[in-house]
mmCIF file of C-alpha atoms in Angstrom:
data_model
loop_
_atom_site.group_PDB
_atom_site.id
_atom_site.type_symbol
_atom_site.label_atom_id
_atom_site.label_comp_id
_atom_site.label_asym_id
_atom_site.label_seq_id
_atom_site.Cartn_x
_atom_site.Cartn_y
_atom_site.Cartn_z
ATOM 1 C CA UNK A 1 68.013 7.942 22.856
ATOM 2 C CA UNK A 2 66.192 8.432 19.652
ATOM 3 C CA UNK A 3 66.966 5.823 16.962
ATOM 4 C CA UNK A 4 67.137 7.514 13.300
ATOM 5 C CA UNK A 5 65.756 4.477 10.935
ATOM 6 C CA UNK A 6 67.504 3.065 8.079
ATOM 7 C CA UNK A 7 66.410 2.817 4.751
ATOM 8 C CA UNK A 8 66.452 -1.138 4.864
ATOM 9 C CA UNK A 9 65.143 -0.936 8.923
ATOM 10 C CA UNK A 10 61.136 -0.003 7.550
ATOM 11 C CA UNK A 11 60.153 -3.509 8.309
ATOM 12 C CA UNK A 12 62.004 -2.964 12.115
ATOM 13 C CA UNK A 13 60.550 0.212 13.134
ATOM 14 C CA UNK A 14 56.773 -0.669 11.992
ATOM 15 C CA UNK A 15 57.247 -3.603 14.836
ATOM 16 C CA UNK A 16 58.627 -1.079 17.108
ATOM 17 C CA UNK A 17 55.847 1.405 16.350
ATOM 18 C CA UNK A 18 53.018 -1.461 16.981
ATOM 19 C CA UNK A 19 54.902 -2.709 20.265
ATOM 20 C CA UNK A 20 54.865 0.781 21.067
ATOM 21 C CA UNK A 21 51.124 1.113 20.377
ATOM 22 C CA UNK A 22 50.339 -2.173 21.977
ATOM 23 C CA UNK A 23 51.677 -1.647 25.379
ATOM 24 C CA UNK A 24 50.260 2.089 25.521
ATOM 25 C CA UNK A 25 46.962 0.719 25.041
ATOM 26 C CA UNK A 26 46.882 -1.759 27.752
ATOM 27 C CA UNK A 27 48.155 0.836 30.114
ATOM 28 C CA UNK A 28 45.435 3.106 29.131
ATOM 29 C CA UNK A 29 42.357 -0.008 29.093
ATOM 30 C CA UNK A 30 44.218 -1.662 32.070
ATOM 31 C CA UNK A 31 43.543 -4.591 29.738
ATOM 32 C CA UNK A 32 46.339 -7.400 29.355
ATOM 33 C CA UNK A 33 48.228 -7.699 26.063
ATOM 34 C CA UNK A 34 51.058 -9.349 27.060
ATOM 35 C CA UNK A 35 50.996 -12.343 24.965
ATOM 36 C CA UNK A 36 50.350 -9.888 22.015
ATOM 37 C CA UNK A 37 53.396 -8.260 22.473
ATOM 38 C CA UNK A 38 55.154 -11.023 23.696
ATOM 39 C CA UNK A 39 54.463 -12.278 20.108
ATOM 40 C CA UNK A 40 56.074 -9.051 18.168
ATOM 41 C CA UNK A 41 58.754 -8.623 20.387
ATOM 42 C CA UNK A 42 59.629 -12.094 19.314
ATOM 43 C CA UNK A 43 59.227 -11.486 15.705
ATOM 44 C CA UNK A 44 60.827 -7.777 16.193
ATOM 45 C CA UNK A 45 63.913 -10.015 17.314
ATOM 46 C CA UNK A 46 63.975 -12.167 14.649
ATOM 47 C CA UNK A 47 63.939 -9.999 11.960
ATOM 48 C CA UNK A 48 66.459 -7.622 13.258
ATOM 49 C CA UNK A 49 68.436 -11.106 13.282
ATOM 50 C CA UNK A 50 67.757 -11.958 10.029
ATOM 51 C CA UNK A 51 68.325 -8.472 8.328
ATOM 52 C CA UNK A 52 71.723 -7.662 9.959
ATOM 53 C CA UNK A 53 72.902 -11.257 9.485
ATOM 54 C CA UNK A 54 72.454 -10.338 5.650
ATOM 55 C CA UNK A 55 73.762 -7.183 5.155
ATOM 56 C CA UNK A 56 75.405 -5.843 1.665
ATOM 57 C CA UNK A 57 78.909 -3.850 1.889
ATOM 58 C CA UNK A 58 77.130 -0.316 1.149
ATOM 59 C CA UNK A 59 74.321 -0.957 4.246
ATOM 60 C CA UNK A 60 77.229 -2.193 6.230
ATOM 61 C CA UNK A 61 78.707 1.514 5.543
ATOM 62 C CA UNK A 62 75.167 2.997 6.888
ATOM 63 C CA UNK A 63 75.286 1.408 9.477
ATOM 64 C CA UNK A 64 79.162 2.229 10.269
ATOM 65 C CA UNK A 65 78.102 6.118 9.897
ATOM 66 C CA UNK A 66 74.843 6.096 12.471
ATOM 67 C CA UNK A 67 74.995 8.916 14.079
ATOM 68 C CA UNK A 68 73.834 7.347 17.234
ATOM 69 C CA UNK A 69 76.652 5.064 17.241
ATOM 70 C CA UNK A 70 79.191 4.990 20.330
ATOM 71 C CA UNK A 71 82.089 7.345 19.209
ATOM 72 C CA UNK A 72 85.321 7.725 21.525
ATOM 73 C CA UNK A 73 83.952 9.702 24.409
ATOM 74 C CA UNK A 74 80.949 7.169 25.205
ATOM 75 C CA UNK A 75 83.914 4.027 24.846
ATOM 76 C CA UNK A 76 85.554 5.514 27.774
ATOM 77 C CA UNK A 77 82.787 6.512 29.946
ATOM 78 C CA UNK A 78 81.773 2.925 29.910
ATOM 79 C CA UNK A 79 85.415 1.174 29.693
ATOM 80 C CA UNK A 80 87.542 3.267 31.669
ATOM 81 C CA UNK A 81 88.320 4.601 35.011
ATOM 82 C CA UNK A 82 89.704 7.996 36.178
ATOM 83 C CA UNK A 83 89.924 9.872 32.772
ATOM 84 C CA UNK A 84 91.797 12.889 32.177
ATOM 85 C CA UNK A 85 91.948 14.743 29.081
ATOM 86 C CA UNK A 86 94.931 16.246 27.631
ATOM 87 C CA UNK A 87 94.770 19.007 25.180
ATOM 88 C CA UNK A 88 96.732 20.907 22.513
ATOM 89 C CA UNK A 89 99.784 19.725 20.356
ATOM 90 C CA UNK A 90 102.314 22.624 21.562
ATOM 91 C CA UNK A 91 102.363 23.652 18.421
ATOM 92 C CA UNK A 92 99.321 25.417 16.790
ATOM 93 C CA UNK A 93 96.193 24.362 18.647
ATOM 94 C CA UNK A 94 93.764 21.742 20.257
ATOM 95 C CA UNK A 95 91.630 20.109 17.710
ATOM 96 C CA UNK A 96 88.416 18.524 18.974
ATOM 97 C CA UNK A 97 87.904 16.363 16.461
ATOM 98 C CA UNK A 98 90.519 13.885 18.111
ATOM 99 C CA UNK A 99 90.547 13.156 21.626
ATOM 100 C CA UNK A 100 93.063 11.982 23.945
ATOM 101 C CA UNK A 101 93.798 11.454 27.697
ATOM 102 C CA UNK A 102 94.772 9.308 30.564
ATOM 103 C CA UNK A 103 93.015 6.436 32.322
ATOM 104 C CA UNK A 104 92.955 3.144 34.136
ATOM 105 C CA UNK A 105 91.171 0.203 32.486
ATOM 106 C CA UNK A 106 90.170 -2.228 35.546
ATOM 107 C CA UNK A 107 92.900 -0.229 37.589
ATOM 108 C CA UNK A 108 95.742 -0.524 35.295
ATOM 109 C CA UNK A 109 97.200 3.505 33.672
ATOM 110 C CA UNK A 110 96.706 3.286 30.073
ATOM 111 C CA UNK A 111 96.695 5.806 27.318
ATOM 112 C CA UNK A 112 94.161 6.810 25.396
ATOM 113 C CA UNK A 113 93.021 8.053 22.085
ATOM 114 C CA UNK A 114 90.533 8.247 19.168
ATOM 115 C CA UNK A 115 88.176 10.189 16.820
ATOM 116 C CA UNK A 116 85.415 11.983 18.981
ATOM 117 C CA UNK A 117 82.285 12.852 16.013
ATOM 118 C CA UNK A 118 79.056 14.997 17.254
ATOM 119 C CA UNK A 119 76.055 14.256 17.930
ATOM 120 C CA UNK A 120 74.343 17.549 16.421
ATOM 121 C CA UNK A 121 75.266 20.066 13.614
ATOM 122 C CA UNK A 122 76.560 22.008 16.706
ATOM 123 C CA UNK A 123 78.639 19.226 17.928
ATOM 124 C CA UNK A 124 79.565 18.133 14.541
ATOM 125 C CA UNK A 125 81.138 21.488 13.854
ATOM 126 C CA UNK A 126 83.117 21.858 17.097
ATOM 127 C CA UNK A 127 84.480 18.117 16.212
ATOM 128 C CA UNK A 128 84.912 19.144 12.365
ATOM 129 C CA UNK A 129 82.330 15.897 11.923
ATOM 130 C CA UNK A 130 85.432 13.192 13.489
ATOM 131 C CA UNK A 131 88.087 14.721 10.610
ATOM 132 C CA UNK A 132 91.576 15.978 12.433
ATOM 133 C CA UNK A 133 93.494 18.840 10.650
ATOM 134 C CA UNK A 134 97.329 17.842 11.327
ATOM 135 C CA UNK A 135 97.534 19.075 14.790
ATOM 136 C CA UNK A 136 95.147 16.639 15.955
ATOM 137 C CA UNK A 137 97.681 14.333 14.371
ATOM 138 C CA UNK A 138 100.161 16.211 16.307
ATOM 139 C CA UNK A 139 98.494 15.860 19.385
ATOM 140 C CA UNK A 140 97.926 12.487 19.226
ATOM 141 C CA UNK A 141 101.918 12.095 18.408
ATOM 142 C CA UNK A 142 102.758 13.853 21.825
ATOM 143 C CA UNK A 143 100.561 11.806 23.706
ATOM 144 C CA UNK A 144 102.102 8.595 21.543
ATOM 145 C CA UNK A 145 105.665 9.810 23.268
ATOM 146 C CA UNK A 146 103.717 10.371 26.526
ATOM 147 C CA UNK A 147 103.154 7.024 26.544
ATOM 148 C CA UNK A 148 106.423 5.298 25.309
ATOM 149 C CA UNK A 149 108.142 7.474 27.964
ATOM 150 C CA UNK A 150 105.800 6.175 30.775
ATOM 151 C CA UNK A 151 104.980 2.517 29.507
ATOM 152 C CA UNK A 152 101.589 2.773 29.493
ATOM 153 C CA UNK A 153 99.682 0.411 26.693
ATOM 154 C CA UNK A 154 97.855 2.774 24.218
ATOM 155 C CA UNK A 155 94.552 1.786 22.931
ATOM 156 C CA UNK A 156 93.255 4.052 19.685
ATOM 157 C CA UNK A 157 89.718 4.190 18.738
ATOM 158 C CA UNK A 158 88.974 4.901 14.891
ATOM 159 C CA UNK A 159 85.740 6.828 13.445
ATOM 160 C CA UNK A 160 86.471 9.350 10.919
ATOM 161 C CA UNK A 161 85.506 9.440 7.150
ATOM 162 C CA UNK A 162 88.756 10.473 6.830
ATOM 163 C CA UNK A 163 92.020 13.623 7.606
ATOM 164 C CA UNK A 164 90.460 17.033 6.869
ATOM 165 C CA UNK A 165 91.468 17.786 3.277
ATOM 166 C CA UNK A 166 90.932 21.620 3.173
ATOM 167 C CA UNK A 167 93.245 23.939 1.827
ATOM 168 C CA UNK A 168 94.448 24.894 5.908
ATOM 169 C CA UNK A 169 94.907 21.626 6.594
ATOM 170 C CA UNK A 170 97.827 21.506 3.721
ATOM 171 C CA UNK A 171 99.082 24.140 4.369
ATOM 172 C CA UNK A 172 99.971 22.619 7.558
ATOM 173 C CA UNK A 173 101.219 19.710 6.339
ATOM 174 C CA UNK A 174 98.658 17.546 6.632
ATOM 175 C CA UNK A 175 100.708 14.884 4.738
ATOM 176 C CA UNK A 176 103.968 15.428 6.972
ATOM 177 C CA UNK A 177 101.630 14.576 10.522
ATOM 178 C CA UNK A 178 100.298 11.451 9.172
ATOM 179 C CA UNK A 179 103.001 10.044 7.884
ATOM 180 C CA UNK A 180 105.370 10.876 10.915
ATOM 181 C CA UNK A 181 102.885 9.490 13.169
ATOM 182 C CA UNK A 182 102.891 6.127 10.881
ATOM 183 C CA UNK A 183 106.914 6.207 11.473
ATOM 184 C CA UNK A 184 106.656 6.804 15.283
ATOM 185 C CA UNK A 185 103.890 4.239 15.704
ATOM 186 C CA UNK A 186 105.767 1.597 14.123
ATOM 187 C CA UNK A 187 108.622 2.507 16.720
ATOM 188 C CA UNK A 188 106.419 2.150 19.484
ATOM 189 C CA UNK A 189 107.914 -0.260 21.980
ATOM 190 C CA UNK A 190 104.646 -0.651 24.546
ATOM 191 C CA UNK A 191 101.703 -2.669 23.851
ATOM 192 C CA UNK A 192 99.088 -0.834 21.502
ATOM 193 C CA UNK A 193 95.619 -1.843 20.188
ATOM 194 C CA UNK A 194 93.304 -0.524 18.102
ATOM 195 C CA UNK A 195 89.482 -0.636 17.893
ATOM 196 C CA UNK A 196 87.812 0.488 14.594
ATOM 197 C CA UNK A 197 84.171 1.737 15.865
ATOM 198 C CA UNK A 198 82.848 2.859 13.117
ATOM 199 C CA UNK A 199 84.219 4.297 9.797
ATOM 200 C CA UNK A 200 87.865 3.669 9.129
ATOM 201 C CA UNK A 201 88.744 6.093 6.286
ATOM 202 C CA UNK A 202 92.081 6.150 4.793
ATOM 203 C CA UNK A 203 95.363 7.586 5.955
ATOM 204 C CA UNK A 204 93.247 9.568 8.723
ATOM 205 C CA UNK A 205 92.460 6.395 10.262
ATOM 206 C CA UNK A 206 96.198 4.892 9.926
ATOM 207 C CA UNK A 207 97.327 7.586 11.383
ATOM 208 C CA UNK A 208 96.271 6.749 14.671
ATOM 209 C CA UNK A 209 95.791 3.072 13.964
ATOM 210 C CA UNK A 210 99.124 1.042 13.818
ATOM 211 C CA UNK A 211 98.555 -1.321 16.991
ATOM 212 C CA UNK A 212 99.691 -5.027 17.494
ATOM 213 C CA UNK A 213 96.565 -5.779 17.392
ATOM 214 C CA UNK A 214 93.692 -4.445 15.395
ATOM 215 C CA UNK A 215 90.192 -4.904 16.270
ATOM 216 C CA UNK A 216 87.186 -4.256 14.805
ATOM 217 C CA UNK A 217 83.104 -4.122 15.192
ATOM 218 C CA UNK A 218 81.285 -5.895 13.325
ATOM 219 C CA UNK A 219 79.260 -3.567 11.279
ATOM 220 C CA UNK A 220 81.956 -0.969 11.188
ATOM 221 C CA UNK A 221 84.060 -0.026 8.057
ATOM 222 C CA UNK A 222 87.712 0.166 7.124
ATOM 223 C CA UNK A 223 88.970 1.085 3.739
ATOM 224 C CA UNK A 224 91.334 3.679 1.689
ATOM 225 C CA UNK A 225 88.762 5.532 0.789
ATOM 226 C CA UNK A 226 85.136 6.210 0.774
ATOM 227 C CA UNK A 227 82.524 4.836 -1.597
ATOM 228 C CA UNK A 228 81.687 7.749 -2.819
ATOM 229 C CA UNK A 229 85.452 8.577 -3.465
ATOM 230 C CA UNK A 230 85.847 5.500 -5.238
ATOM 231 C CA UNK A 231 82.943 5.605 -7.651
ATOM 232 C CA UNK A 232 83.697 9.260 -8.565
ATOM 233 C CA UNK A 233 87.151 8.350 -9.545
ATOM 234 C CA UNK A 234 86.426 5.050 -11.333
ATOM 235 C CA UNK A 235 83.147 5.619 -12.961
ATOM 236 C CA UNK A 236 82.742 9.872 -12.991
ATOM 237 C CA UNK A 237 79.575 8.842 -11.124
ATOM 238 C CA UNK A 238 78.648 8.745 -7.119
ATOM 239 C CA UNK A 239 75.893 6.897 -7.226
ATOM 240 C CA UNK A 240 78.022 3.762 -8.086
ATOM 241 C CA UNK A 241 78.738 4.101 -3.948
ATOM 242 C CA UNK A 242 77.305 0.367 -3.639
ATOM 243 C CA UNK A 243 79.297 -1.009 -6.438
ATOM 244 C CA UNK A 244 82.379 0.185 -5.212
ATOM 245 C CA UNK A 245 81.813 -0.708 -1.111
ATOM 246 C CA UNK A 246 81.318 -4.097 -2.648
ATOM 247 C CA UNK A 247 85.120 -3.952 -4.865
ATOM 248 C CA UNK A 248 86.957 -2.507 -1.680
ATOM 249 C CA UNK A 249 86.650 -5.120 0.846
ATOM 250 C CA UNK A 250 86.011 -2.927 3.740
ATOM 251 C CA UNK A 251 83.809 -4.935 5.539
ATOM 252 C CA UNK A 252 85.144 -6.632 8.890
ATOM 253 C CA UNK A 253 84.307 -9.814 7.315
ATOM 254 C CA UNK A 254 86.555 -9.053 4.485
ATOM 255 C CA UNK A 255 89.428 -7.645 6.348
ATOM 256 C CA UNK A 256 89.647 -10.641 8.787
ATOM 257 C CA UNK A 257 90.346 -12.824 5.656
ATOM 258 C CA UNK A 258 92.620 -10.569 4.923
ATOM 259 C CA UNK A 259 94.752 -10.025 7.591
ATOM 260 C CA UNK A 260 94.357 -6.564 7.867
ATOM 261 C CA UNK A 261 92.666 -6.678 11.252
ATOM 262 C CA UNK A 262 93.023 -9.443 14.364
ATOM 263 C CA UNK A 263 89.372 -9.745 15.444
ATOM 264 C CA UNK A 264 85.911 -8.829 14.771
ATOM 265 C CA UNK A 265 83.947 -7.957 18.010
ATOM 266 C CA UNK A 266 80.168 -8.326 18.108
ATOM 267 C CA UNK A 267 77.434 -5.879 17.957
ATOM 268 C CA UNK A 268 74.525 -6.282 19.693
ATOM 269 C CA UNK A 269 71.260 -7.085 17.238
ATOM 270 C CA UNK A 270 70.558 -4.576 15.259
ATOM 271 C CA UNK A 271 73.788 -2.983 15.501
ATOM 272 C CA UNK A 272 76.206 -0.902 18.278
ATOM 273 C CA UNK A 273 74.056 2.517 17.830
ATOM 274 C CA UNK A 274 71.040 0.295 19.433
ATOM 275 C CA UNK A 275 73.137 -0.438 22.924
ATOM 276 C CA UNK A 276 75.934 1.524 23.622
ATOM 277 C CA UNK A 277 76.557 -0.721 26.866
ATOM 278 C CA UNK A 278 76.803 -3.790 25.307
ATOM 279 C CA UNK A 279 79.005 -2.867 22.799
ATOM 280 C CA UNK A 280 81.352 -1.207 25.214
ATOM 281 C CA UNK A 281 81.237 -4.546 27.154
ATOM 282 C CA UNK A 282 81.809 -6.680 24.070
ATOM 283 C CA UNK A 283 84.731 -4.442 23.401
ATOM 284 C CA UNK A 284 86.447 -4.116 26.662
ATOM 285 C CA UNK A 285 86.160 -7.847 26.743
ATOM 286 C CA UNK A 286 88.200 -7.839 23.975
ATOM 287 C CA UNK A 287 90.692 -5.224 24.670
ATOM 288 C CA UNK A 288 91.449 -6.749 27.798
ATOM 289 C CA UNK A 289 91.827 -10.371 26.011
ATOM 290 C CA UNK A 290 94.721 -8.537 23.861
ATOM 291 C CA UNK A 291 96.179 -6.377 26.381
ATOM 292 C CA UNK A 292 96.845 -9.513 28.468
ATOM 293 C CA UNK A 293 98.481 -10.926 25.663
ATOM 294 C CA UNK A 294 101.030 -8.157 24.913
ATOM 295 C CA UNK A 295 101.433 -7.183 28.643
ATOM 296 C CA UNK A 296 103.965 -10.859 28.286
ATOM 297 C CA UNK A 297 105.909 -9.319 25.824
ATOM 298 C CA UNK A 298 109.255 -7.686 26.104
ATOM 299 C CA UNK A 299 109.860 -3.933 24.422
ATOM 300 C CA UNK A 300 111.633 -6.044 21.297
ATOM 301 C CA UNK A 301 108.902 -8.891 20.799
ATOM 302 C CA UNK A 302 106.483 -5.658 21.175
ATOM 303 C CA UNK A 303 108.181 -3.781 18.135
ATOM 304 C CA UNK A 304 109.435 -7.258 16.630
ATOM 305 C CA UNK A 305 105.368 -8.509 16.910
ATOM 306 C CA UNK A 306 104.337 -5.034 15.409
ATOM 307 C CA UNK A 307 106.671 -5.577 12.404
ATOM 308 C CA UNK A 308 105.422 -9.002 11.467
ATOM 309 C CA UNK A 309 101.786 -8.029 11.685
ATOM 310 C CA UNK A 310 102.351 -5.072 8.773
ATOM 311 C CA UNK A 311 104.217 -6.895 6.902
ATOM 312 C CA UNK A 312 102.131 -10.325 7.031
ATOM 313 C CA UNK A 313 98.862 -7.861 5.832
ATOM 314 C CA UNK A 314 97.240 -9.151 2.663
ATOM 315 C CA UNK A 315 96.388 -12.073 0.713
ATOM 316 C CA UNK A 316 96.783 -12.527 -2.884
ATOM 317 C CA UNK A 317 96.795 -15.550 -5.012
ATOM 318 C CA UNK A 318 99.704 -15.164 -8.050
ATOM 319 C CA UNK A 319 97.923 -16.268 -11.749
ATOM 320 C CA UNK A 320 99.834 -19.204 -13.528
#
């Protein structure tokens, strides 16, 4: 898999490019450079450490939107067993841009769903780039009810910039899905936990994102609204993007302190899009943590537990 460089990453890639170079040439000379690129893979390490230990709100929202990053399909090819996709929201149509199905995570039926991106223009416009028009919403609802009915534990994964807002979409009622899946999620009586994966974006995120417990990677994003959004609104201006990642808290750093979201799980260095494997390792680890931790609770603490959580979200200090 070919890994598109960041603009902060130049300093990465040249040590990549002379590893690269290094260990070609000794195949070619049959001359030893091991200890030379022993040397650079050590420093190659270190500065990937150093970098994404350090990174600002708006190259935390780069990162969140790599387009080699592990979206909802790759999660459960390396998470889950026995996968079976379900389709259409009997109403209008199937929309690809959210995906959902049935599975067993280490043998155990569970429900799944999540925002599915591309990884090409062709992809992207099949998926509508990750952004659901309402019956995606729709969809996921049905399979929401699927699972209440059957007791299976639902576990949501979140990537989408946020719910389609073209004029089809409203006329729809893009509005009406989201918010009746925000009212049927908080209903929810069976254990359900969320992963934000990449970009979290506004009420097309909620809407599939109301678990007991929310979890999120490290480098991903979660926020009411894009950068971009933000600056154009406050300051006319888009290019104030870095100003405003850095006023909405939607780091997973920030959120923690907040209470908006349970745990962060860790990337590996130099972020998920560089080792899909290990992230889906670090995050089943974590699912499974939660899962056993809600699997204890009755159908009232469940919904009782889901209450507090929402209404415990934020913290504020009053002025004097």
């Amino acid at each position: 898999m070919t890994v598109q460089p960041l603009p902060f990453e130049t300093q990465i890639f040249e040590l990549e490019k002379k590893i690269e170079e290094l260990k070609k040439m000794s195949e070619l000379s049959g001359e030893s450079l091991a200890k030379e690129i022993e040397n650079l893979e050590k420093k190659l390490a270190q500065v990937k450490t150093n970098i994404y230990k350090s990174l600002t709100p708006q190259q935390k929202v780069m990162v969140a939107r790599h387009p080699n990053r592990p979206y909802t399909l790759d999660f459960i090819k390396y998470i889950f067993e026995d996968f079976v996709e379900l389709h259409g929201d009997r109403l209008f149509r199937d929309d690809p841009a959210i995906v959902c199905g049935l599975a067993k995570f280490d043998g155990e039926p569970v429900t799944i769903i999540g925002h599915q991106k591309g990884r090409n223009t062709k992809e992207n416009i099949y998926r509508n780039f990750g952004m659901a028009h309402p019956e995606g919403y729709r969809k996921a609802l049905r399979v929401f009810m699927l699972a209440e009915k059957f007791k299976r534990p639902i576990i949501t994964f979140v990537d989408t910039p946020g719910a389609y807002p073209g004029i089809e979409a409203e006329k729809r009622g893009q509005a009406e899905a989201i918010a009746r899946n925000l009212r049927e999620m908080a209903g929810l009586t069976v254990p359900m936990i969320t992963v934000i994966t990449g970009e979290g974006g506004s009420g097309g995120a909620l809407a599939i994102a109301m678990g007991n417990r929310v979890l999120m990677l490290e480098h991903a994003i979660y926020a009411v609204i894009s950068p971009e959004g933000c600056a154009s609104i406050l300051w006319k201006d888009a290019s104030y993007s870095g100003k405003a990642a850095e006023a909405l808290k939607l780091t997973a750093q920030d959120l923690l302190k907040l209470n908006v979201i349970d745990e962060i799980i860790k990337e590996p260095v130099g972020g998920a899009h560089r080792d899909h494997l290990e992230t889906a390792k670090n995050v089943k680890i974590a699912i499974k943590k939660h899962l056993m931790e809600l699997k204890g609770m009755s159908s009232d603490k469940l919904f009782e537990d889901r209450y507090n959580k929402y209404r415990a979200i934020g913290v504020f200090a009053e002025a004097k």
